Coordinates of C-alpha atoms and ligand atoms in Angstrom, one line a residue:
M1 CA 0.0 0.0 0.0
A2 CA 1.3 3.4 -1.0
V3 CA 2.2 5.7 1.9
A4 CA 0.4 9.0 1.8
P5 CA 2.7 12.0 1.5
P6 CA 2.8 14.1 4.7
R7 CA 0.1 16.8 4.7
A8 CA 1.5 20.3 4.3
T9 CA 0.7 22.3 7.5
H10 CA 1.4 25.7 5.8
A11 CA 2.7 26.7 9.3
T12 CA 5.1 29.2 7.9
H13 CA 4.2 32.0 10.3
A14 CA 5.2 30.6 13.6
V15 CA 6.7 33.7 15.5
T16 CA 9.8 32.7 17.4
N17 CA 12.9 34.4 18.6
Q18 CA 11.2 37.8 18.6
A19 CA 11.5 39.9 21.7
E20 CA 8.5 40.9 23.7
P21 CA 8.0 44.7 24.0
L22 CA 9.6 46.3 27.1
E23 CA 6.5 47.5 28.9
D24 CA 4.6 47.3 32.2
Y25 CA 7.6 48.0 34.3
N26 CA 8.7 50.9 36.5
V27 CA 11.1 53.0 34.5
F28 CA 12.5 54.6 37.6
E29 CA 13.0 51.5 39.7
A30 CA 14.5 49.6 36.8
D31 CA 17.2 52.3 36.5
R32 CA 19.9 51.7 39.1
P33 CA 22.1 54.7 38.3
L34 CA 19.1 57.0 38.5
V35 CA 17.8 55.5 41.8
E36 CA 21.3 56.0 43.3
A37 CA 21.7 59.5 41.9
V38 CA 18.3 60.6 43.3
S39 CA 19.3 59.5 46.7
R40 CA 22.8 60.8 46.6
E41 CA 21.7 64.3 45.3
G42 CA 18.9 64.8 47.8
G43 CA 15.8 63.9 45.8
D44 CA 14.6 61.1 48.1
F45 CA 12.0 63.3 49.8
A46 CA 9.9 63.1 46.6
V47 CA 10.8 59.5 45.7
D48 CA 7.1 58.5 45.9
T49 CA 6.3 60.9 43.2
I50 CA 9.2 59.8 41.0
R51 CA 8.2 56.2 41.5
A52 CA 4.6 56.9 40.6
V53 CA 5.8 58.7 37.4
G54 CA 8.2 55.8 36.7
A55 CA 5.3 53.3 36.9
I56 CA 3.1 55.4 34.6
A57 CA 6.0 55.9 32.1
G58 CA 6.5 52.1 31.8
R59 CA 2.9 51.2 31.3
R60 CA 1.8 49.7 28.0
D61 CA -1.0 52.3 27.7
T62 CA 1.3 55.2 28.3
I63 CA 3.8 54.0 25.7
E64 CA 0.8 53.6 23.3
L65 CA -0.2 57.2 24.0
G66 CA 3.3 58.3 23.1
R67 CA 3.0 56.4 19.8
Q68 CA -0.4 57.9 19.0
A69 CA 0.7 61.5 19.9
N70 CA 3.6 61.2 17.4
E71 CA 1.7 59.5 14.6
N72 CA -1.1 62.1 14.9
P73 CA 0.8 65.4 14.9
P74 CA -1.0 68.6 15.7
N75 CA -2.9 70.7 13.2
L76 CA -3.2 74.4 12.9
R77 CA -6.5 76.2 12.5
T78 CA -5.8 79.8 11.7
H79 CA -9.5 80.9 11.0
D80 CA -13.0 79.8 11.9
R81 CA -15.5 79.0 9.3
F82 CA -16.6 82.7 9.1
G83 CA -13.1 84.0 8.5
N84 CA -12.3 85.2 12.0
R85 CA -8.7 84.4 13.2
V86 CA -8.7 81.8 15.9
D87 CA -5.0 80.7 15.9
E88 CA -5.7 77.4 17.5
V89 CA -3.7 74.2 17.4
E90 CA -5.6 70.9 17.6
F91 CA -3.8 68.0 19.3
H92 CA -4.7 64.3 19.3
P93 CA -6.3 63.3 22.6
S94 CA -3.2 61.3 23.5
W95 CA -1.2 64.5 23.7
H96 CA -3.7 65.9 26.3
E97 CA -3.6 62.7 28.3
L98 CA 0.2 62.8 28.5
M99 CA 0.2 66.5 29.4
D100 CA -2.2 65.7 32.2
V101 CA 0.2 63.1 33.6
H102 CA 3.1 65.7 33.5
V103 CA 1.1 68.5 35.1
S104 CA -0.8 66.5 37.7
H105 CA 2.5 65.1 39.0
G106 CA 4.1 68.6 39.1
L107 CA 6.8 68.0 36.5
H108 CA 6.4 71.6 35.4
A109 CA 6.4 73.0 39.0
L110 CA 7.7 70.7 41.7
P111 CA 10.6 72.9 43.0
W112 CA 8.4 76.0 43.1
R113 CA 5.6 74.2 44.9
R114 CA 7.9 72.3 47.3
P115 CA 11.1 74.3 47.5
E116 CA 12.9 71.7 49.6
P117 CA 16.6 70.7 49.2
G118 CA 16.7 68.2 46.3
A119 CA 13.5 69.5 44.6
H120 CA 15.2 70.2 41.2
V121 CA 16.8 66.8 41.5
A122 CA 13.5 65.0 42.1
R123 CA 11.8 66.9 39.3
A124 CA 14.7 66.1 36.9
A125 CA 14.4 62.4 37.7
A126 CA 10.7 62.3 37.2
F127 CA 11.1 64.3 33.9
M128 CA 13.7 61.7 32.8
C129 CA 11.3 58.9 33.4
L130 CA 8.3 60.3 31.6
S131 CA 10.3 61.6 28.7
Q132 CA 11.2 57.9 27.9
A133 CA 7.5 57.3 27.1
E134 CA 7.1 60.5 25.1
A135 CA 9.5 63.4 24.6
G136 CA 7.5 66.1 22.8
T137 CA 5.3 66.9 25.8
G138 CA 8.4 67.7 27.7
C139 CA 8.8 71.0 25.7
P140 CA 5.9 73.0 27.2
I141 CA 6.5 71.3 30.5
S142 CA 10.1 72.4 30.6
M143 CA 9.3 75.9 29.5
T144 CA 6.7 76.3 32.2
Y145 CA 9.1 75.0 34.9
S146 CA 11.8 77.3 33.6
V147 CA 9.7 80.5 33.3
I148 CA 9.3 81.0 37.1
P149 CA 12.8 82.4 38.0
A150 CA 12.7 84.8 35.1
L151 CA 9.1 85.9 36.0
R152 CA 10.1 86.6 39.6
K153 CA 12.2 89.5 38.4
Q154 CA 8.9 91.3 38.1
P155 CA 7.2 90.4 41.4
E156 CA 3.7 91.9 40.6
I157 CA 3.5 89.9 37.4
A158 CA 4.8 86.8 39.1
A159 CA 2.1 87.2 41.8
V160 CA -0.6 86.9 39.1
W161 CA 1.0 84.2 36.9
E162 CA 3.0 82.0 39.2
P163 CA -0.1 80.4 40.8
R164 CA -1.4 79.6 37.4
F165 CA 1.8 78.2 36.1
T166 CA 2.3 76.0 39.1
S167 CA -1.2 74.6 39.4
L168 CA -1.5 70.9 39.2
D169 CA -4.6 71.1 36.9
Y170 CA -4.0 70.7 33.2
D171 CA -6.6 72.9 31.5
R172 CA -6.4 72.5 27.7
R173 CA -8.9 75.2 26.8
L174 CA -7.8 78.3 25.0
V175 CA -9.6 80.8 27.2
P176 CA -8.3 83.7 29.3
A177 CA -5.8 82.4 31.8
A178 CA -7.8 84.0 34.7
D179 CA -10.7 81.6 33.9
K180 CA -8.5 78.5 33.8
A181 CA -7.6 76.0 36.5
G182 CA -3.9 76.1 35.3
A183 CA -1.8 77.6 32.7
L184 CA 1.4 76.9 30.7
S185 CA 4.2 79.1 29.4
G186 CA 6.2 79.1 26.2
M187 CA 9.1 81.3 25.0
A188 CA 9.8 83.2 21.7
M189 CA 13.2 84.6 21.1
T190 CA 14.3 83.2 17.7
E191 CA 13.7 85.4 14.6
K192 CA 14.4 84.7 10.9
Q193 CA 17.5 86.9 10.8
G194 CA 18.9 85.9 14.1
G195 CA 18.5 83.0 16.4
S196 CA 21.7 82.5 18.3
D197 CA 22.4 86.2 17.9
V198 CA 19.3 87.6 19.5
R199 CA 20.7 91.1 19.3
A200 CA 19.6 91.0 15.7
N201 CA 15.9 90.7 16.9
T202 CA 13.7 93.4 15.3
T203 CA 10.4 92.8 17.0
A204 CA 9.5 96.3 18.2
A205 CA 7.9 97.1 21.6
V206 CA 6.0 100.4 22.0
A207 CA 5.0 101.6 25.4
L208 CA 1.3 102.2 25.9
N209 CA 1.6 104.5 28.9
G210 CA 5.0 105.5 29.9
G211 CA 6.7 102.1 29.8
G212 CA 9.3 100.5 32.1
P213 CA 9.4 97.3 34.1
G214 CA 5.9 95.9 34.6
A215 CA 4.3 98.4 32.2
E216 CA 2.2 97.6 29.1
Y217 CA 3.5 97.5 25.6
E218 CA 2.4 96.6 22.1
L219 CA 4.7 94.2 20.2
T220 CA 5.0 94.1 16.5
G221 CA 7.2 91.5 14.7
H222 CA 7.7 87.9 13.8
K223 CA 9.2 84.9 15.5
W224 CA 10.6 82.1 13.4
F225 CA 10.4 79.5 16.1
C226 CA 7.7 79.4 18.8
S227 CA 7.1 76.0 20.2
A228 CA 3.9 74.9 22.0
P229 CA 2.0 77.9 20.7
M230 CA -1.1 76.7 22.6
C231 CA 0.5 77.8 25.8
D232 CA -1.3 80.6 27.7
A233 CA 1.6 83.1 27.8
F234 CA 5.1 83.5 26.4
L235 CA 8.3 85.2 27.5
V236 CA 9.4 87.2 24.4
L237 CA 12.3 89.4 23.5
A238 CA 11.6 92.6 21.7
Q239 CA 13.4 96.0 21.1
A240 CA 12.1 98.7 23.4
E241 CA 13.4 102.3 23.3
G242 CA 16.1 101.3 25.8
G243 CA 17.2 98.2 23.9
L244 CA 16.3 94.5 23.8
S245 CA 13.9 93.7 26.7
C246 CA 11.9 90.8 28.0
F247 CA 8.1 90.7 27.9
L248 CA 5.3 88.4 29.1
L249 CA 2.8 88.1 26.2
P250 CA -0.4 86.3 27.0
R251 CA -2.8 84.7 24.5
F252 CA -5.6 87.0 25.8
T253 CA -5.5 90.7 26.6
P254 CA -6.7 91.8 30.0
D255 CA -10.2 92.7 28.5
G256 CA -10.6 89.1 27.5
E257 CA -10.0 89.5 23.7
R258 CA -7.7 87.2 21.8
N259 CA -4.3 88.8 21.7
R260 CA -2.9 89.8 18.3
F261 CA -0.7 86.6 18.4
H262 CA -1.1 85.0 15.0
I263 CA 0.2 81.6 14.2
Q264 CA 1.4 81.6 10.6
R265 CA 2.2 77.9 10.2
L266 CA 3.6 74.9 12.0
K267 CA 7.0 73.5 11.2
D268 CA 7.4 70.1 9.5
K269 CA 10.1 68.7 11.8
L270 CA 12.5 65.8 11.8
G271 CA 11.3 64.6 15.1
N272 CA 9.4 66.0 18.2
R273 CA 6.4 65.5 16.0
S274 CA 3.8 65.3 18.8
N275 CA 4.7 68.9 19.7
A276 CA 3.8 71.9 17.7
S277 CA 6.5 74.4 16.7
S278 CA 5.2 77.4 14.9
E279 CA 6.1 80.7 13.2
V280 CA 4.1 83.5 14.8
E281 CA 3.4 87.2 14.1
F282 CA 2.7 89.8 16.7
R283 CA 0.5 92.5 15.2
G284 CA 0.5 95.0 18.0
A285 CA 0.2 92.3 20.6
W286 CA -0.4 93.3 24.2
A287 CA 2.5 92.5 26.6
Q288 CA 4.1 93.5 29.9
M289 CA 7.7 94.2 30.4
V290 CA 9.5 91.7 32.7
G291 CA 12.7 92.9 34.3
E292 CA 14.7 96.0 33.4
E293 CA 14.4 97.7 30.1
G294 CA 17.4 96.9 27.8
R295 CA 18.3 93.9 29.9
G296 CA 16.1 91.3 28.2
V297 CA 18.8 88.8 27.7
Q298 CA 19.8 88.9 31.4
T299 CA 16.2 88.4 32.3
I300 CA 15.3 85.6 30.0
I301 CA 18.6 83.8 30.6
E302 CA 17.1 82.7 34.0
M303 CA 14.6 80.8 32.0
V304 CA 17.1 79.5 29.4
N305 CA 19.4 78.2 32.1
H306 CA 16.6 75.9 33.4
T307 CA 15.6 74.7 29.9
R308 CA 19.3 74.0 29.3
L309 CA 19.3 71.7 32.4
D310 CA 16.3 70.0 30.8
C311 CA 18.1 69.5 27.5
T312 CA 20.8 67.7 29.5
T313 CA 18.4 65.6 31.5
G314 CA 16.3 65.0 28.4
S315 CA 19.4 63.7 26.5
A316 CA 20.4 61.5 29.5
S317 CA 16.8 60.2 29.4
G318 CA 17.0 59.3 25.7
M319 CA 20.3 57.5 26.4
R320 CA 18.8 55.5 29.2
A321 CA 15.8 54.6 27.0
G322 CA 18.3 53.4 24.3
V323 CA 20.3 51.2 26.8
A324 CA 17.2 49.7 28.4
Q325 CA 15.7 48.9 25.0
A326 CA 18.9 47.5 23.6
I327 CA 19.6 45.2 26.6
W328 CA 16.0 44.1 26.7
H329 CA 16.0 43.2 23.0
T330 CA 19.3 41.4 23.0
D331 CA 18.3 39.5 26.1
H332 CA 15.3 38.1 24.2
R333 CA 16.9 37.3 20.8
A334 CA 19.3 34.6 19.9
A335 CA 21.7 34.3 16.9
F336 CA 24.2 31.7 16.1
G337 CA 23.0 29.5 18.9
K338 CA 23.3 32.0 21.7
T339 CA 21.4 34.9 23.2
L340 CA 22.6 38.1 21.7
A341 CA 23.3 39.8 25.0
D342 CA 25.6 37.0 25.9
Q343 CA 27.8 37.3 22.8
P344 CA 31.1 38.9 23.8
L345 CA 31.0 41.6 21.0
M346 CA 27.4 42.5 21.7
Q347 CA 28.2 42.8 25.4
N348 CA 30.9 45.2 24.5
V349 CA 28.5 47.4 22.6
L350 CA 25.9 47.3 25.4
A351 CA 28.4 48.0 28.1
D352 CA 29.8 51.0 26.1
L353 CA 26.3 52.4 25.6
A354 CA 25.7 51.9 29.3
V355 CA 28.9 53.7 30.4
E356 CA 27.8 56.7 28.3
S357 CA 24.3 56.6 29.7
E358 CA 25.5 56.3 33.3
A359 CA 27.9 59.2 32.8
A360 CA 25.1 61.3 31.5
T361 CA 22.7 60.4 34.3
V362 CA 25.2 60.9 37.1
S363 CA 26.3 64.3 35.8
A364 CA 22.8 65.5 34.9
L365 CA 21.4 64.8 38.4
W366 CA 24.6 66.3 40.0
L367 CA 23.9 69.4 37.9
A368 CA 20.3 69.5 39.1
R369 CA 21.6 69.6 42.6
Q370 CA 23.7 72.6 41.8
F371 CA 20.4 74.3 40.8
D372 CA 18.9 73.3 44.1
E373 CA 21.8 74.7 46.1
A374 CA 22.1 77.9 44.0
H375 CA 18.4 78.6 44.5
A376 CA 19.0 78.1 48.2
G377 CA 21.7 80.9 48.1
D378 CA 24.8 78.8 47.9
E379 CA 27.5 80.9 46.2
R380 CA 29.7 78.0 45.2
S381 CA 26.9 76.1 43.5
A382 CA 25.8 79.2 41.7
L383 CA 29.4 79.5 40.3
I384 CA 29.6 75.9 39.4
R385 CA 26.1 76.0 37.7
R386 CA 27.2 78.9 35.5
L387 CA 30.0 76.9 33.9
A388 CA 28.7 73.3 34.3
T389 CA 25.4 74.0 32.6
P390 CA 26.8 74.9 29.2
V391 CA 29.6 72.3 29.6
L392 CA 27.1 69.4 30.2
K393 CA 24.5 70.7 27.9
Y394 CA 27.0 70.8 25.1
W395 CA 28.5 67.3 25.7
T396 CA 25.5 65.3 26.8
C397 CA 23.4 66.5 23.9
K398 CA 26.2 65.9 21.5
R399 CA 26.4 62.3 22.5
A400 CA 22.7 61.5 22.1
P401 CA 22.4 61.0 18.3
S402 CA 25.4 58.6 18.0
H403 CA 24.2 56.8 21.1
A404 CA 20.6 56.4 19.7
V405 CA 21.8 55.1 16.4
E406 CA 23.9 52.4 18.0
A407 CA 21.1 51.4 20.4
L408 CA 18.9 51.1 17.4
E409 CA 21.4 48.9 15.6
C410 CA 21.2 46.4 18.5
F411 CA 17.8 45.6 17.2
G412 CA 19.1 44.7 13.7
G413 CA 16.4 45.4 11.1
N414 CA 13.7 45.7 13.7
G415 CA 15.3 48.8 15.0
Y416 CA 14.8 50.6 11.7
V417 CA 11.1 49.9 11.8
E418 CA 8.8 52.4 13.4
E419 CA 7.0 49.9 15.6
S420 CA 10.1 49.3 17.6
G421 CA 10.1 53.0 18.8
M422 CA 13.8 53.3 18.0
P423 CA 13.3 55.5 14.9
R424 CA 11.4 58.0 17.1
L425 CA 14.2 57.9 19.7
F426 CA 16.7 58.5 16.9
R427 CA 14.8 61.4 15.3
E428 CA 14.4 63.1 18.7
S429 CA 18.1 62.8 19.6
P430 CA 19.6 65.8 17.8
L431 CA 17.1 68.3 19.0
S432 CA 18.3 69.2 22.5
S433 CA 21.7 70.1 21.0
I434 CA 20.1 72.7 18.7
W435 CA 17.5 74.5 20.9
E436 CA 18.4 76.6 23.8
G437 CA 21.7 77.4 22.2
S438 CA 23.3 75.1 19.7
G439 CA 26.7 73.4 20.2
N440 CA 29.0 76.2 19.2
V441 CA 27.0 78.7 21.1
Q442 CA 27.3 76.5 24.3
A443 CA 31.0 76.1 23.8
L444 CA 31.5 79.9 23.3
D445 CA 29.3 80.5 26.4
V446 CA 31.8 78.4 28.4
L447 CA 34.7 80.6 27.2
R448 CA 32.7 83.7 28.0
A449 CA 31.9 82.5 31.5
M450 CA 35.5 81.7 32.2
V451 CA 36.7 85.1 31.1
K452 CA 34.0 86.9 33.1
S453 CA 34.3 84.8 36.2
P454 CA 37.7 83.4 37.1
A455 CA 36.0 82.3 40.4
A456 CA 33.6 80.1 38.4
T457 CA 36.6 78.4 36.6
E458 CA 38.4 77.8 40.0
T459 CA 35.2 76.4 41.5
F460 CA 34.8 74.1 38.5
F461 CA 38.4 72.9 38.9
G462 CA 37.6 72.4 42.6
E463 CA 35.0 69.9 41.6
L464 CA 37.4 68.1 39.4
E465 CA 40.1 68.1 42.1
A466 CA 37.7 66.4 44.5
G467 CA 38.3 63.2 42.5
R468 CA 42.1 63.5 42.5
G469 CA 44.2 60.9 44.1
S470 CA 42.5 57.6 43.4
E471 CA 42.8 57.5 39.6
P472 CA 46.0 58.6 37.9
R473 CA 44.3 58.9 34.5
L474 CA 42.0 61.6 36.0
D475 CA 44.9 63.4 37.7
A476 CA 46.7 63.6 34.4
K477 CA 43.7 64.9 32.6
I478 CA 43.1 67.6 35.2
D479 CA 46.7 68.8 34.8
A480 CA 46.4 68.7 31.0
L481 CA 43.2 70.7 31.1
R482 CA 44.7 73.4 33.2
A483 CA 47.6 73.6 30.8
E484 CA 45.3 73.8 27.8
L485 CA 43.2 76.5 29.3
G486 CA 46.4 78.5 30.0
D487 CA 47.0 78.7 26.2
V488 CA 44.6 81.4 24.9
E489 CA 46.1 81.5 21.4
G490 CA 43.2 80.5 19.0
I491 CA 41.1 79.5 21.9
E492 CA 37.8 80.3 20.1
S493 CA 38.5 77.8 17.4
R494 CA 39.4 75.2 20.0
A495 CA 36.3 75.9 22.1
R496 CA 34.5 72.6 21.3
R497 CA 37.7 70.6 22.0
L498 CA 38.1 72.3 25.4
V499 CA 34.6 72.0 26.5
E500 CA 34.5 68.3 25.5
R501 CA 37.6 67.8 27.7
M502 CA 36.0 69.8 30.6
A503 CA 32.9 67.6 30.3
L504 CA 34.8 64.3 30.2
T505 CA 37.0 65.3 33.1
L506 CA 34.0 66.3 35.1
Q507 CA 32.1 63.2 34.3
A508 CA 35.1 61.1 35.2
S509 CA 35.5 62.9 38.5
L510 CA 31.9 62.3 39.4
L511 CA 31.9 58.6 38.3
I512 CA 35.0 57.9 40.3
R513 CA 33.5 59.4 43.4
F514 CA 29.9 58.3 43.0
G515 CA 29.5 55.8 40.3
D516 CA 30.0 52.1 39.9
D517 CA 33.7 51.0 39.9
A518 CA 33.5 49.0 36.7
V519 CA 31.7 51.9 34.9
A520 CA 34.2 54.4 36.2
D521 CA 37.1 52.2 35.1
A522 CA 35.7 51.8 31.6
F523 CA 35.1 55.5 31.4
C524 CA 38.6 56.4 32.4
A525 CA 40.2 53.8 30.1
T526 CA 38.3 55.0 27.0
R527 CA 37.0 58.6 27.4
L528 CA 40.1 59.8 29.3
D529 CA 42.9 57.5 28.3
G530 CA 42.0 57.2 24.7
D531 CA 42.1 53.4 24.6
W532 CA 38.9 53.4 22.5
G533 CA 37.8 53.2 18.9
N534 CA 35.6 55.6 16.9
A535 CA 32.4 53.7 17.4
F536 CA 30.6 52.3 20.5
G537 CA 31.5 48.7 21.3
T538 CA 35.3 49.3 21.3
L539 CA 35.9 49.0 25.1
P540 CA 39.4 47.5 25.7
G541 CA 40.1 44.1 27.2
G542 CA 39.9 44.0 30.9
V543 CA 36.7 46.0 31.2
D544 CA 34.0 44.1 33.1
C545 CA 31.4 44.3 30.4
A546 CA 29.1 41.7 31.9
R547 CA 28.9 43.5 35.2
I548 CA 28.2 46.8 33.5
V549 CA 25.4 45.3 31.4
E550 CA 23.9 43.6 34.5
R551 CA 23.8 46.9 36.3
H552 CA 21.9 48.5 33.5
R553 CA 19.6 45.6 32.7
P554 CA 15.9 46.7 33.1
Q555 CA 14.3 44.5 35.7
V556 CA 10.7 43.8 34.8
G557 CA 8.1 42.3 37.1
Ligands
FAD1 C1 12.1 72.1 17.0 C2 12.6 73.4 17.4 C3 11.8 74.2 18.3 C4 12.2 75.4 18.7 N1 11.5 76.1 19.6 C5 11.8 77.4 19.9 C6 11.0 78.2 20.8 O1 10.0 77.7 21.3 N2 11.4 79.4 21.0 C7 12.5 80.0 20.5 O2 12.8 81.1 20.8 N3 13.3 79.3 19.7 C8 13.0 78.0 19.4 N4 13.8 77.2 18.5 C9 14.9 77.9 17.9 C10 16.3 77.4 18.4 O3 16.5 77.9 19.7 C11 17.3 78.0 17.4 O4 17.1 77.3 16.2 C12 18.7 77.9 17.9 O5 18.9 78.7 19.0 C13 19.7 78.3 16.8 O6 19.4 79.5 16.2 P1 19.2 79.6 14.6 O7 18.3 78.5 14.1 O8 18.9 81.0 14.2 O9 20.6 79.3 14.0 P2 21.9 80.2 13.8 O10 21.9 81.2 14.9 O11 21.9 80.8 12.4 O12 23.1 79.2 14.0 C14 23.5 78.3 12.9 C15 24.7 77.6 13.4 O13 25.7 78.5 13.6 C16 26.3 78.3 14.9 N5 26.8 79.6 15.4 C17 26.1 80.7 15.7 N6 26.9 81.6 16.2 C18 28.1 81.2 16.1 C19 29.4 81.7 16.4 N7 29.6 82.9 16.9 N8 30.5 81.0 16.1 C20 30.4 79.7 15.6 N9 29.2 79.2 15.3 C21 28.1 79.9 15.6 C22 25.2 77.7 15.7 O14 25.8 76.9 16.8 C23 24.5 76.8 14.7 O15 25.2 75.6 14.6 C24 13.4 75.9 18.2 C25 14.2 75.2 17.3 C26 13.8 73.9 16.9 C27 14.6 73.1 16.0

């Protein structure tokens, strides 16, 4: 009897060897360097808030909100059906849900609502957690957090607006701020003819009745970038009679009319697509002067310093997301008979990414502590903050894109596909380096700060010296840095090189004192001693890659 041929099962689509998504975990608790840094830098008093935000950030539905918000970018409605200007931006419901999480947990206001030691640290940590689920919402949240110290330069205006900006109620309506449960702030400095060079601003401010700090003005001009234009008010730079000055420009005038703040169009951006970034025109828009006339930059810089801190923590957050995703994926995927994460070369890549991420986290949270102490009146921290903010903003943000692309590659082809979330991480990664002062501008700001304040330079070196004695590679770098700073010939052209070295020496000093031994050792061998290649995954022999990866492995469940 003939034997029947085996029946074809057509089972060609068995899904095997594909990683599960990294979700339903606590983004904070799973991040050992961050947990340690929060405790070390004084943020423990708010650890319950950070933990709660970490739990939300890792939930499947929050991650899904982040996807939806980016795949359904905002739309501009300039006019209503009758032809009246409305200047409204419509967001997908997911945007509003995410904004509600930010605001209800005080990520826009924690240090102003609870001005305790460690408040900026705690806020930075929570911000780092939620940014991993979605980064675009961080823009209005960061600007609202940052506006308060600038606004306080005009106490009577701060008395009206600070309670609105620090409310825990997210009120999405475009109605007069006085009628809202809570308000948000944006910032508009950049013009077509001058972004970095704000002295080239031409927006004109005309006093309505006398003028001066706190007085009313009408602003006429154009801003080339104005992100989150659905905010309730904006800090704006404009030329008054006495020079470039800072103004608070609300969406509604005091008599309840829509202000002459006209959104021209939304930018079609590389990333950050959930967030709206617009071009706006002020056609005699009502505003009030904040701070002294002619000292607009000195006023708004208080805001910019805080958003620069967020650029640093935001980039550290992106790196942590990349490391967590890369380790998770390679833990759940095998090739050539072995789990990817256990293959020696992949371990080297993961460990190298983890070293970079830990350096970024440790230094960002340390910087947040300098903000805490400076606000509490500590002179030394104020000096350190002046220099360390542009140093770390420059370097941490510069590292983010190459870090993101390498984390993406750990996924192989899956990393190039939108569903993995890695393309979004990659597209987001160059942004923090551009806004709030691009790379060159940061590097030049460091030079300016050192020239203006030798005390800031000495305090900065004091922080480096605190790590001296236990690691010869650090000691040598501190000496070399001093020598290099002593050579002022052509220093402007060498500014990036110098600032990079300042950042690396600072990160090494912090890691040696506060970080994990294996991480500090790998950092010194590569970033200080040059025993490193031109790509991630080139850690030298002798580095304990397995231990570093284990430290950074996201624990789920
Ligand atoms: C998505 C997005 C959102 C934004 N949102 C806002 C916002 O809400 N509000 C706002 O005010 N702005 C916003 N900006 C603008 C941003 O802050 C500016 O783009 C940035 O400050 C650079 O200014 P610029 O674009 O005019 O470039 P430029 O000033 O023309 O600079 C171009 C390049 O030249 C370099 N450069 C400048 N000066 C020097 C120098 N002296 N020596 C060497 N190199 C130099 C810069 O580093 C940069 O690389 C946003 C930008 C982006 C991309």
